PDB file of C-alpha atoms and ligand atoms in Angstrom:
ATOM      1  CA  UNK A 445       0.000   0.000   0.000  1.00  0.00           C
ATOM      2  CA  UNK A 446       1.631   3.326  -1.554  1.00  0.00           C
ATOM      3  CA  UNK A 447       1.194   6.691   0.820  1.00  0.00           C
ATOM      4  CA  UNK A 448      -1.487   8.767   0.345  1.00  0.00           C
ATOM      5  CA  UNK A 449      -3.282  11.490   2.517  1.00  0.00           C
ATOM      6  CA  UNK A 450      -5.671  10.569   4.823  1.00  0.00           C
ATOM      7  CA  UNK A 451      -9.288  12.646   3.632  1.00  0.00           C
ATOM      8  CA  UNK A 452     -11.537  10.397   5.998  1.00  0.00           C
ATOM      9  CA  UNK A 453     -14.029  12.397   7.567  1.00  0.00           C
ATOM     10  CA  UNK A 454     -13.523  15.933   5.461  1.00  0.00           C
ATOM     11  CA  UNK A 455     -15.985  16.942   3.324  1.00  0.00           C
ATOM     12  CA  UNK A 456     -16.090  17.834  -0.285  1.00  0.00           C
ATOM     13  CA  UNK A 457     -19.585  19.945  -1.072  1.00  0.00           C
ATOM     14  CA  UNK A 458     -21.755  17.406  -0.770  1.00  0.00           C
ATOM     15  CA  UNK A 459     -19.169  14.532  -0.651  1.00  0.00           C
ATOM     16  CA  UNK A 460     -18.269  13.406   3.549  1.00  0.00           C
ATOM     17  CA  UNK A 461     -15.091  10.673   2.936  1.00  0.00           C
ATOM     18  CA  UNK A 462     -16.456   7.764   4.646  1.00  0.00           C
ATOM     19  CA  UNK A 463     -13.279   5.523   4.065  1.00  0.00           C
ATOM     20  CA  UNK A 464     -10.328   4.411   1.866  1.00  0.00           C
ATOM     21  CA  UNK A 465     -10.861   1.758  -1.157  1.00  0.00           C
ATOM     22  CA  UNK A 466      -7.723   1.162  -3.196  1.00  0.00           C
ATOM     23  CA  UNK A 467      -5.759   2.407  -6.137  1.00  0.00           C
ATOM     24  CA  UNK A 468      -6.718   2.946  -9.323  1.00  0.00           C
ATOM     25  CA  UNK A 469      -5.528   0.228 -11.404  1.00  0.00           C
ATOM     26  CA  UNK A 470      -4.428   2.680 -14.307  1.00  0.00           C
ATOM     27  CA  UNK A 471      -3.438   5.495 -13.248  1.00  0.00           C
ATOM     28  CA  UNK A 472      -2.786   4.682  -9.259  1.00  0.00           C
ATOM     29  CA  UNK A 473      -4.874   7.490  -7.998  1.00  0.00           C
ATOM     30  CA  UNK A 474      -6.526   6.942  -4.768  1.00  0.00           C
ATOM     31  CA  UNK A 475     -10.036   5.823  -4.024  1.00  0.00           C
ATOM     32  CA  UNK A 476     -12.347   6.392  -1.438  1.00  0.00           C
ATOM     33  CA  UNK A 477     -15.833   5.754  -0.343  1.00  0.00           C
ATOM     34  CA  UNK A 478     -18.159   8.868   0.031  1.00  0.00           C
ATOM     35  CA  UNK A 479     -21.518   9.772   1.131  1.00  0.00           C
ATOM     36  CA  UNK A 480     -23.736  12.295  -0.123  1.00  0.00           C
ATOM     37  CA  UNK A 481     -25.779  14.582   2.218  1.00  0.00           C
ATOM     38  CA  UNK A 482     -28.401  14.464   0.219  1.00  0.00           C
ATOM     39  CA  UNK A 483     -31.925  12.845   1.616  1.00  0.00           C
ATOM     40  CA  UNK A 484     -31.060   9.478  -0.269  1.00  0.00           C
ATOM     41  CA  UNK A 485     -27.440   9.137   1.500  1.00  0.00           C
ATOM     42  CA  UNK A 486     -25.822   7.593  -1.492  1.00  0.00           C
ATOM     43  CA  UNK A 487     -22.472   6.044  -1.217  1.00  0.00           C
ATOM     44  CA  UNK A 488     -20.459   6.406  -3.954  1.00  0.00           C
ATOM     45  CA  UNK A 489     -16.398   5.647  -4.490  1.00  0.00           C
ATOM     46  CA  UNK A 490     -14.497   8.843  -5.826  1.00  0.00           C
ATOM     47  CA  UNK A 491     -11.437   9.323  -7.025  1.00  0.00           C
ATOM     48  CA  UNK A 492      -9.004  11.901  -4.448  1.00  0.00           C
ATOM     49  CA  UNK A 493      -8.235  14.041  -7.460  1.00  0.00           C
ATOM     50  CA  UNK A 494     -11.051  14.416  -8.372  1.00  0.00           C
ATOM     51  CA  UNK A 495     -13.065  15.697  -4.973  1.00  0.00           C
ATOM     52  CA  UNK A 496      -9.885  17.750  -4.137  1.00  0.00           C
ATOM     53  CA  UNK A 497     -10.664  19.284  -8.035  1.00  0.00           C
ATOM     54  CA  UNK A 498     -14.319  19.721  -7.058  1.00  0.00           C
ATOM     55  CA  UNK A 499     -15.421  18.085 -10.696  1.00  0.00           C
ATOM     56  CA  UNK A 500     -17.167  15.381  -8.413  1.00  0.00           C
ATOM     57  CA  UNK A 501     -19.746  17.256  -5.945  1.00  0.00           C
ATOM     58  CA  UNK A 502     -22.508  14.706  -5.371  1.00  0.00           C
ATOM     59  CA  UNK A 503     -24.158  11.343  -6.272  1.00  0.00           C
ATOM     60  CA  UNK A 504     -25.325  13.321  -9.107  1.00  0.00           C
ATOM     61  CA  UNK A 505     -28.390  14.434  -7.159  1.00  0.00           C
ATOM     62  CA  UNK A 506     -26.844  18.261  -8.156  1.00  0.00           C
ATOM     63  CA  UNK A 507     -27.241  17.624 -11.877  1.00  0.00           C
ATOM     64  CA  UNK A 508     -30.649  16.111 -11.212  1.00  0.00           C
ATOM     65  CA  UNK A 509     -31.492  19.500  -9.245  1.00  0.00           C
ATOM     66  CA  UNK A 510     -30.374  21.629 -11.790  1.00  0.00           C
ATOM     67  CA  UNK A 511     -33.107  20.763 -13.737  1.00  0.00           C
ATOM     68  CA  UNK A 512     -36.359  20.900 -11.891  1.00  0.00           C
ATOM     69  CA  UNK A 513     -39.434  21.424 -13.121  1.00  0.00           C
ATOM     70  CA  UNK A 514     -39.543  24.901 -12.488  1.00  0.00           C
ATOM     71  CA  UNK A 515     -37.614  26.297 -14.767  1.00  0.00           C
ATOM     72  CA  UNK A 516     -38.477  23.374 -17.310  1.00  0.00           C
ATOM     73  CA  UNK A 517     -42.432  24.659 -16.779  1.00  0.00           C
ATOM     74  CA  UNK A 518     -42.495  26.580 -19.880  1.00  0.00           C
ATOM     75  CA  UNK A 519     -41.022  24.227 -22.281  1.00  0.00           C
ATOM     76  CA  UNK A 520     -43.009  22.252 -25.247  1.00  0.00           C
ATOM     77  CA  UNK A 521     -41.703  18.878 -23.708  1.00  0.00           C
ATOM     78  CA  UNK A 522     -43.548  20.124 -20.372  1.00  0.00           C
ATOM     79  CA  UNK A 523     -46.803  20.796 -22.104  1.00  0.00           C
ATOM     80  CA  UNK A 524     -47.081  17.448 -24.011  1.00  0.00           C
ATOM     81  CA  UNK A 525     -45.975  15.770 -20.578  1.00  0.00           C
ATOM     82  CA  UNK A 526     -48.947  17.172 -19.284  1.00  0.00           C
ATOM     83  CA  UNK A 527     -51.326  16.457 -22.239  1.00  0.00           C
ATOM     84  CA  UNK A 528     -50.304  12.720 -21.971  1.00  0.00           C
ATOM     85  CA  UNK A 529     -50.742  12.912 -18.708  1.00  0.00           C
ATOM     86  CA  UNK A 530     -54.132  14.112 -19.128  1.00  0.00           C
ATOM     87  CA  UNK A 531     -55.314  11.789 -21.833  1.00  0.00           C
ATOM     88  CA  UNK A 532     -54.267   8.634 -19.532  1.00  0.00           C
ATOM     89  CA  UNK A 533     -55.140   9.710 -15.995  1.00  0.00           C
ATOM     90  CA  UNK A 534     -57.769  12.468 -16.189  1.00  0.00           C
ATOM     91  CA  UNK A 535     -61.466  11.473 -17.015  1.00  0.00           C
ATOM     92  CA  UNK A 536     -62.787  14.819 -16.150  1.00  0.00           C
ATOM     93  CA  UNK A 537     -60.139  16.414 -18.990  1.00  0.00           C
ATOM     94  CA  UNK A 538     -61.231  18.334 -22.538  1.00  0.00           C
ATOM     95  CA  UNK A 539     -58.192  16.231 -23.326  1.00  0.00           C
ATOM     96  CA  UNK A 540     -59.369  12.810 -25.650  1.00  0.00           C
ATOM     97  CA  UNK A 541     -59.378  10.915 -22.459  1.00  0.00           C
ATOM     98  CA  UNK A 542     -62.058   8.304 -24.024  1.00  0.00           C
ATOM     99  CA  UNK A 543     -59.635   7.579 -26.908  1.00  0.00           C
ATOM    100  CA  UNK A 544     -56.899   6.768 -23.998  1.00  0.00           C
ATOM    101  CA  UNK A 545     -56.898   6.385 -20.396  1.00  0.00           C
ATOM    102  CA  UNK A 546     -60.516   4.658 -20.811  1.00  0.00           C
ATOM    103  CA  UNK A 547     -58.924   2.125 -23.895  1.00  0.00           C
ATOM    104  CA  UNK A 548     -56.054   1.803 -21.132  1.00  0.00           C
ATOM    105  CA  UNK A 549     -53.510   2.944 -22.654  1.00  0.00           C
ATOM    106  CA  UNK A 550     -51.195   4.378 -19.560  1.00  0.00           C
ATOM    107  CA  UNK A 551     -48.198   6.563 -18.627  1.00  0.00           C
ATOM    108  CA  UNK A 552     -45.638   4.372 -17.743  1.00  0.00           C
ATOM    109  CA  UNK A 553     -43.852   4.454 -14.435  1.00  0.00           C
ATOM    110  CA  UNK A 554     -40.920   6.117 -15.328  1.00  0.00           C
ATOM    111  CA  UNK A 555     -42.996   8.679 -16.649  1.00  0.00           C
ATOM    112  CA  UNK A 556     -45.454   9.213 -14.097  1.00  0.00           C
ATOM    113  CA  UNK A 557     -44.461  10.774 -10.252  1.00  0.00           C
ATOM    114  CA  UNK A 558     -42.472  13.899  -8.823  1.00  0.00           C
ATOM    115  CA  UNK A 559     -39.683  12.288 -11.593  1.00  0.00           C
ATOM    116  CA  UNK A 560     -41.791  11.536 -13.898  1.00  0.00           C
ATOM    117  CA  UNK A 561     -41.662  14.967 -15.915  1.00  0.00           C
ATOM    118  CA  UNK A 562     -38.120  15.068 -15.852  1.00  0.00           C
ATOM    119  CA  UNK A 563     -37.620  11.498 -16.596  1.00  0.00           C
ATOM    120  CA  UNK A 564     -39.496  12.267 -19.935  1.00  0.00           C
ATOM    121  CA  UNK A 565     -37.437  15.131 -20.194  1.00  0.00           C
ATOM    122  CA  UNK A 566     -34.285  13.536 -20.592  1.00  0.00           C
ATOM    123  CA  UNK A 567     -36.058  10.985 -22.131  1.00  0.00           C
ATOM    124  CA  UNK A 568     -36.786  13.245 -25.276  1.00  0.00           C
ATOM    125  CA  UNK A 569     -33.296  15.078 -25.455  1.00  0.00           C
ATOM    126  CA  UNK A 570     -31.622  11.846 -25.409  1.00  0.00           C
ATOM    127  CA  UNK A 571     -34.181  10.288 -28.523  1.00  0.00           C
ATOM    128  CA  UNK A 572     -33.803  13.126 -30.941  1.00  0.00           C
ATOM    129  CA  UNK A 573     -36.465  15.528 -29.743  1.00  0.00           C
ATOM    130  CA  UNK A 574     -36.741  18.607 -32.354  1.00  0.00           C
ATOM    131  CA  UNK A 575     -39.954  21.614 -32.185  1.00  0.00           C
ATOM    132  CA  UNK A 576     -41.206  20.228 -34.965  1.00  0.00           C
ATOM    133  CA  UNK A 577     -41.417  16.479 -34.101  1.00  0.00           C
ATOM    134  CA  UNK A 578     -44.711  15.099 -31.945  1.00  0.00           C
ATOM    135  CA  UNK A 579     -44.688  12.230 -29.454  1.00  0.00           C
ATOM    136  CA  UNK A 580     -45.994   9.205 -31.462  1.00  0.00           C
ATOM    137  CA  UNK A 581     -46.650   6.015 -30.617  1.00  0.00           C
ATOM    138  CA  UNK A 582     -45.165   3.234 -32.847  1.00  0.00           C
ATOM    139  CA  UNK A 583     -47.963   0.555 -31.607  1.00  0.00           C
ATOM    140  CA  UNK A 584     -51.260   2.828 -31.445  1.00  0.00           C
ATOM    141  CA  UNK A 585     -52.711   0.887 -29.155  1.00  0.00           C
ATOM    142  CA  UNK A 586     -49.960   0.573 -26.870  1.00  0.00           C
ATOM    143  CA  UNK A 587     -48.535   2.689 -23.828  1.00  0.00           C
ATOM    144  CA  UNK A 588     -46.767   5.576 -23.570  1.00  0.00           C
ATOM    145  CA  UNK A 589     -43.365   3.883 -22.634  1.00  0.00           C
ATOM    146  CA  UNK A 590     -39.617   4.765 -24.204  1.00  0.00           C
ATOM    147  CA  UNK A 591     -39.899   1.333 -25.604  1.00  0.00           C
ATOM    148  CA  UNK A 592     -43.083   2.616 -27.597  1.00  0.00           C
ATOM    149  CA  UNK A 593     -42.462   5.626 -28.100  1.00  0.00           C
ATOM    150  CA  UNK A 594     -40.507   8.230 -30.514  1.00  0.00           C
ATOM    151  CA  UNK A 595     -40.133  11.525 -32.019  1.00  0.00           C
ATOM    152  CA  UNK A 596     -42.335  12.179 -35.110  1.00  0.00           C
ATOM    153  CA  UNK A 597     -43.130  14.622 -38.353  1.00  0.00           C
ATOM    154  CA  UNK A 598     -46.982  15.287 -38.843  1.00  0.00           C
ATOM    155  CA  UNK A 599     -46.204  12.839 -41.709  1.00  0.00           C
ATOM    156  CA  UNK A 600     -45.039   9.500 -39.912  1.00  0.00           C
ATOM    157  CA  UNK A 601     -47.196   9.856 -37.559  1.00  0.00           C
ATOM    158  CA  UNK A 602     -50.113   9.642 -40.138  1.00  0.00           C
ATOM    159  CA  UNK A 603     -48.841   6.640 -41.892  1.00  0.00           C
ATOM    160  CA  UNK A 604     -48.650   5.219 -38.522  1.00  0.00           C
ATOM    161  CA  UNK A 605     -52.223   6.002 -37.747  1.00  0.00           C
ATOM    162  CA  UNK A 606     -53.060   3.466 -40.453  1.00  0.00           C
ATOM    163  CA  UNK A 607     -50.780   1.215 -39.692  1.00  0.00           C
ATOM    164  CA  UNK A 608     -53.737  -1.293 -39.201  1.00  0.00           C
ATOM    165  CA  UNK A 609     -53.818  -1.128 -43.038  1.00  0.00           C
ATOM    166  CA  UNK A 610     -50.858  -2.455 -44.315  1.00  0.00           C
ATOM    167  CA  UNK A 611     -51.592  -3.333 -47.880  1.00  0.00           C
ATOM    168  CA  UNK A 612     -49.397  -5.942 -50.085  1.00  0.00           C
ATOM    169  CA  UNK A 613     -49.086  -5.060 -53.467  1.00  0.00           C
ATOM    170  CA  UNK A 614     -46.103  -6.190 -55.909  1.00  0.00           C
ATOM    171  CA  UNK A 615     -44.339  -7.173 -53.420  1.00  0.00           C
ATOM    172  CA  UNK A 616     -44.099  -4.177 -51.536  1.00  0.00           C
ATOM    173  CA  UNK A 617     -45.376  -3.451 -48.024  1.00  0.00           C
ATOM    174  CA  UNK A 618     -46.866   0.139 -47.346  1.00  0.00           C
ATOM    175  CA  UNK A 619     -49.521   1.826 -45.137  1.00  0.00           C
ATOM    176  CA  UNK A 620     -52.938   3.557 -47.133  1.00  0.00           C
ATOM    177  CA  UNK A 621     -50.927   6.611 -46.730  1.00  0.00           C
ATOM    178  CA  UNK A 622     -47.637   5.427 -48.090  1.00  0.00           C
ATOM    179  CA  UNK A 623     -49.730   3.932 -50.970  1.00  0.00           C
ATOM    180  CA  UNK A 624     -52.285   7.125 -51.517  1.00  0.00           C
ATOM    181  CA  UNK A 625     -48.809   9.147 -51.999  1.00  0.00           C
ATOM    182  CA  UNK A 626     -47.054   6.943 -53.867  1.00  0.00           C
ATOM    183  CA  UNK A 627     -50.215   6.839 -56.761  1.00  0.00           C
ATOM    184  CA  UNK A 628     -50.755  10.505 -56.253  1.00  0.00           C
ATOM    185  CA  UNK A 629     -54.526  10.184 -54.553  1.00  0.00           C
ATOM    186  CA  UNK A 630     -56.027  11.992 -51.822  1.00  0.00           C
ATOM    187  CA  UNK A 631     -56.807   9.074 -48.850  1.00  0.00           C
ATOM    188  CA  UNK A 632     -59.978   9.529 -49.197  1.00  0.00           C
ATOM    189  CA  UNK A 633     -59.938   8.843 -52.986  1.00  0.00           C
ATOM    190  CA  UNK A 634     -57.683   5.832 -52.373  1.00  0.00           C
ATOM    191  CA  UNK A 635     -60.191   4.160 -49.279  1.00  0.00           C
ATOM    192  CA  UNK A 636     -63.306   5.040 -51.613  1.00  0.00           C
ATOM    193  CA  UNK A 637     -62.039   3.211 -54.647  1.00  0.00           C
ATOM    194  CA  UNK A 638     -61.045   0.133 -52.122  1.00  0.00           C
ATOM    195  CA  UNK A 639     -64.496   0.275 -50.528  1.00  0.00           C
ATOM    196  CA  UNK A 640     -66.363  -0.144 -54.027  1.00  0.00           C
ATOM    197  CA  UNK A 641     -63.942  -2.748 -54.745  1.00  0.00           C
ATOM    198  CA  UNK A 642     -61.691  -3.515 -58.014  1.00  0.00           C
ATOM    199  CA  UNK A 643     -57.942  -4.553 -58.563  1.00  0.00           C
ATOM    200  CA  UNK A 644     -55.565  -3.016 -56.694  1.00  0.00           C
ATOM    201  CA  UNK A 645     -53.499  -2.024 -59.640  1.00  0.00           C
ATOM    202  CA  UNK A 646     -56.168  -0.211 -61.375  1.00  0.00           C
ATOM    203  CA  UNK A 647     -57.052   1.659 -58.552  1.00  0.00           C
ATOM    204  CA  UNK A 648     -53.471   2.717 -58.127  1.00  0.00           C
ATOM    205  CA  UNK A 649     -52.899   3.610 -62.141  1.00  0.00           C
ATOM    206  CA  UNK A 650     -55.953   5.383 -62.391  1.00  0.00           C
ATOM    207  CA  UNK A 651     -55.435   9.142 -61.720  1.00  0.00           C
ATOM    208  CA  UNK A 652     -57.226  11.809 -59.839  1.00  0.00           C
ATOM    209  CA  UNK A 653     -60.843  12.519 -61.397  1.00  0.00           C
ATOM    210  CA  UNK A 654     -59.853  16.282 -60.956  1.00  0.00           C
ATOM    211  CA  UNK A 655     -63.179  18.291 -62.499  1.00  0.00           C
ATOM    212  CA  UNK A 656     -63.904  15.692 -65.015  1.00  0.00           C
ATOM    213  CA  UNK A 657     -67.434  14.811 -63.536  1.00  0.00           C
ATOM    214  CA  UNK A 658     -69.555  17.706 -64.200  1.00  0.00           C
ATOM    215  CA  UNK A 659     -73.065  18.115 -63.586  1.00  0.00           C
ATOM    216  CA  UNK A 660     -73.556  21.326 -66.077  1.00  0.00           C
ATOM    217  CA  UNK A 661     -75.960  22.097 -63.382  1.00  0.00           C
ATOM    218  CA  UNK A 662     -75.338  25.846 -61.413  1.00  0.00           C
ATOM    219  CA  UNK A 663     -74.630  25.462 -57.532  1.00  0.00           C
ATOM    220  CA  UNK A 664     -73.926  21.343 -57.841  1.00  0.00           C
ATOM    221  CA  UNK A 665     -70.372  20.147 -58.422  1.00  0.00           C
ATOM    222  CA  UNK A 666     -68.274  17.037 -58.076  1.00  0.00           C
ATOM    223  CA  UNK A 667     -66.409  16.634 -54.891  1.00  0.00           C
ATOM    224  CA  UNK A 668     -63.839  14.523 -55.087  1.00  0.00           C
ATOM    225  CA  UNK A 669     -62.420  14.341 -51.991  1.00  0.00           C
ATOM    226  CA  UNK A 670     -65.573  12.945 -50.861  1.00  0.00           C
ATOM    227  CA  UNK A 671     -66.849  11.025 -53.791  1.00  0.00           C
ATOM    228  CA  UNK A 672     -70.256  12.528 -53.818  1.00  0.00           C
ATOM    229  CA  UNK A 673     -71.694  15.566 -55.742  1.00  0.00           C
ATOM    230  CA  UNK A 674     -71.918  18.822 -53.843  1.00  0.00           C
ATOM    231  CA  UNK A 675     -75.077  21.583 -53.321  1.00  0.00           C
ATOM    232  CA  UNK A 676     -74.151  24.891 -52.645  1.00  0.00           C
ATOM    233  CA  UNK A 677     -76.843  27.611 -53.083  1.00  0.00           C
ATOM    234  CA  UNK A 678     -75.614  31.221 -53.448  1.00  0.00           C
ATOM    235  CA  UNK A 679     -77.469  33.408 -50.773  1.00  0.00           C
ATOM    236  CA  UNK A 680     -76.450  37.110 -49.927  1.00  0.00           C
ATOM    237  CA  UNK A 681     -73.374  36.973 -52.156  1.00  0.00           C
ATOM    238  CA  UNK A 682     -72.215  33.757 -50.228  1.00  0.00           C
ATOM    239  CA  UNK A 683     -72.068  30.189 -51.181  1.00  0.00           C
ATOM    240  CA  UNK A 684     -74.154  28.245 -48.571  1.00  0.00           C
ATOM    241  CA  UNK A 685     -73.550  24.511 -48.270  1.00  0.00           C
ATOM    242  CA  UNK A 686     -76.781  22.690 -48.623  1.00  0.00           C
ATOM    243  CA  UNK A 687     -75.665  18.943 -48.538  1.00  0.00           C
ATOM    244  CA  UNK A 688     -73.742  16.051 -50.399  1.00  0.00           C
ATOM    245  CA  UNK A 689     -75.470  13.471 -52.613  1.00  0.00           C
ATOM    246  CA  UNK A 690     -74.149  10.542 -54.110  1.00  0.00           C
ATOM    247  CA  UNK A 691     -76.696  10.677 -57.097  1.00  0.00           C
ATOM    248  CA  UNK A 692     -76.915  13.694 -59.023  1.00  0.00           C
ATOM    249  CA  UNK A 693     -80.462  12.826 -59.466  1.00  0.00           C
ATOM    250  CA  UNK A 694     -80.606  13.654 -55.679  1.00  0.00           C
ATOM    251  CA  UNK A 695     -78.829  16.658 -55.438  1.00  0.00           C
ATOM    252  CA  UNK A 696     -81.153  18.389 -58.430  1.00  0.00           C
ATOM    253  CA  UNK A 697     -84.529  17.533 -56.319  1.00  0.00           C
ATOM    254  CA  UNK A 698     -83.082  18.788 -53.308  1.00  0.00           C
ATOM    255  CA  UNK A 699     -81.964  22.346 -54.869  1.00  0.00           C
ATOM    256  CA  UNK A 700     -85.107  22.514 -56.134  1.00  0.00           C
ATOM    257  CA  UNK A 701     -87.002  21.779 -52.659  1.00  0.00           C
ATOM    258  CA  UNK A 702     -84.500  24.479 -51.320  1.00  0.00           C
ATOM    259  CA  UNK A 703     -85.409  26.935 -53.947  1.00  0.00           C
ATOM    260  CA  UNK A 704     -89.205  26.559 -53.573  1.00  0.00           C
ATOM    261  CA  UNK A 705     -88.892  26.541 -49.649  1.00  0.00           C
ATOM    262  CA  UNK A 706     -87.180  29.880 -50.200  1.00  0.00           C
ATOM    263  CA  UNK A 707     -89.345  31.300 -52.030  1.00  0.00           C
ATOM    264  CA  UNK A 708     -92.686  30.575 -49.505  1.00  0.00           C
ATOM    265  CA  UNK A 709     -90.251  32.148 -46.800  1.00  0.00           C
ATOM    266  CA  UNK A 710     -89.648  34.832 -48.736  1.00  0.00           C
ATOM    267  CA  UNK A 711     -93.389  35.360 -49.789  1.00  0.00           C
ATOM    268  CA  UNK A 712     -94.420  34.765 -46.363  1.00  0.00           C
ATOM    269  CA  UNK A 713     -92.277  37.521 -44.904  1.00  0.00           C
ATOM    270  CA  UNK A 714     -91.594  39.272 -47.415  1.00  0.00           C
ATOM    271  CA  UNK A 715     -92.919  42.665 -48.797  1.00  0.00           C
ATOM    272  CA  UNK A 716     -96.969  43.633 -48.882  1.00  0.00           C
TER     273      UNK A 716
HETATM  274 ZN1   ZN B1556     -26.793  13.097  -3.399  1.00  0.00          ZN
END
């Protein structure tokens, strides 16, 4: 046993030297066993050099003050913390609580409690958290754990909305959404088509019916994004939505019911 000086007993910030370990095997500095002050009394073996530098203060529970939730309170992170909270734990919430925490899907441990926040914190710095990503869930129906969970664009985290609906065509794998892109549809268009039914590769080669379907009628046009023709009835310089059809045959009868029950409104409180 080389010399060294004897710190048991003195005190390095938070740091008491409770008693001498060893050497370091590389570089032959000397070890010793210290406890923290703090309320969890860690022990923890330091290096002499290092407490006598003051580069080791604590356990670490100095670091894990630094960042309390206080000054973390206005953060994004914080408010999406508190949103998932919400939409797990808190029935009486505005917060989609029936769509979560009543399908029990839950916060998990880590997560939750005084550390939770700040668990989540790091959590998201260390997983490639950006402004612009949301908190997505990779398996929609499971919990909000790291294991489930990740850093998103608007964009994956659509795709992964439908990942129920993984569709197999030529080989290749890809969500509605990958698939709707890929043939240059609007969703909508693309789960339509599937609905009436047809070959897959048909409804992916056929393009957009942008205007083509026209009903030559005035206030009824095609809407596409919905499949279904559209009534609007101009009223005090304003287009006013009346209702969508899926026959045009439909949406002609009811303009003209809307024109004649105008009209008896009109004439019933209308001028003298
Ligand atoms: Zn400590």
């Amino acid at each position: 046993m080389g010399k060294y000086r004897d710190l048991t007993g003195q005190k390095f910030d938070r740091l008491t030297v409770v008693k001498y370990i060893g050497r370091n095997k590389i570089n032959r500095g000397a070890i010793w066993l210290c406890e923290c002050c703090c309320e969890n009394k860690t022990k923890i073996e330091v290096e002499a050099r290092r407490l006598k530098a003051g580069t080791k203060k604590s356990c670490g529970c100095l670091q894990r003050e630094s960042i309390t939730k206080h000054n973390l309170s206005r953060t994004r992170i914080y408010k999406i913390h508190k949103s998932m909270m919400d939409r797990c734990n808190n029935p009486n919430s505005k917060t989609n609580y029936d769509n979560y925490g009543a399908r029990g899907i839950r916060v998990c441990e880590e997560w939750l409690g005084d550390e939770g926040f700040i668990n989540f914190y790091k959590w998201s710095l260390e997983n490639g958290y950006d402004d612009l990503l949301t908190l997505d869930r990779k398996d929609v129906n499971g919990n909000y754990e790291p294991e489930n969970c990740r850093w998103a664009t608007k964009k994956e985290q659509g795709n992964n909305r439908r990942d129920n609906t993984l569709i197999k065509h030529n080989g290749e794998v890809k969500t509605l959404s990958q698939w709707a892109e890929k043939a240059g549809l609007h969703i909508s268009t693309l789960l339509n088509r599937i609905k009436r039914g047809g070959d897959l590769a048909v409804i992916l080669s056929t393009p957009p019916q942008k205007a083509k379907k026209q009903s030559n009628i005035k206030g009824i046009i095609w809407a596409e994004r919905y499949q279904k023709w559209h009534l609007l009835i101009r009223e005090n310089k304003k287009r006013k939505h009346v209702g969508y059809y899926v026959n045009l045959e439909d949406a002609i009868k009811a303009k003209d019911m809307y024109l004649k029950i105008r009209e008896v409104n009109n004439n019933g409180t209308g001028k003298m």
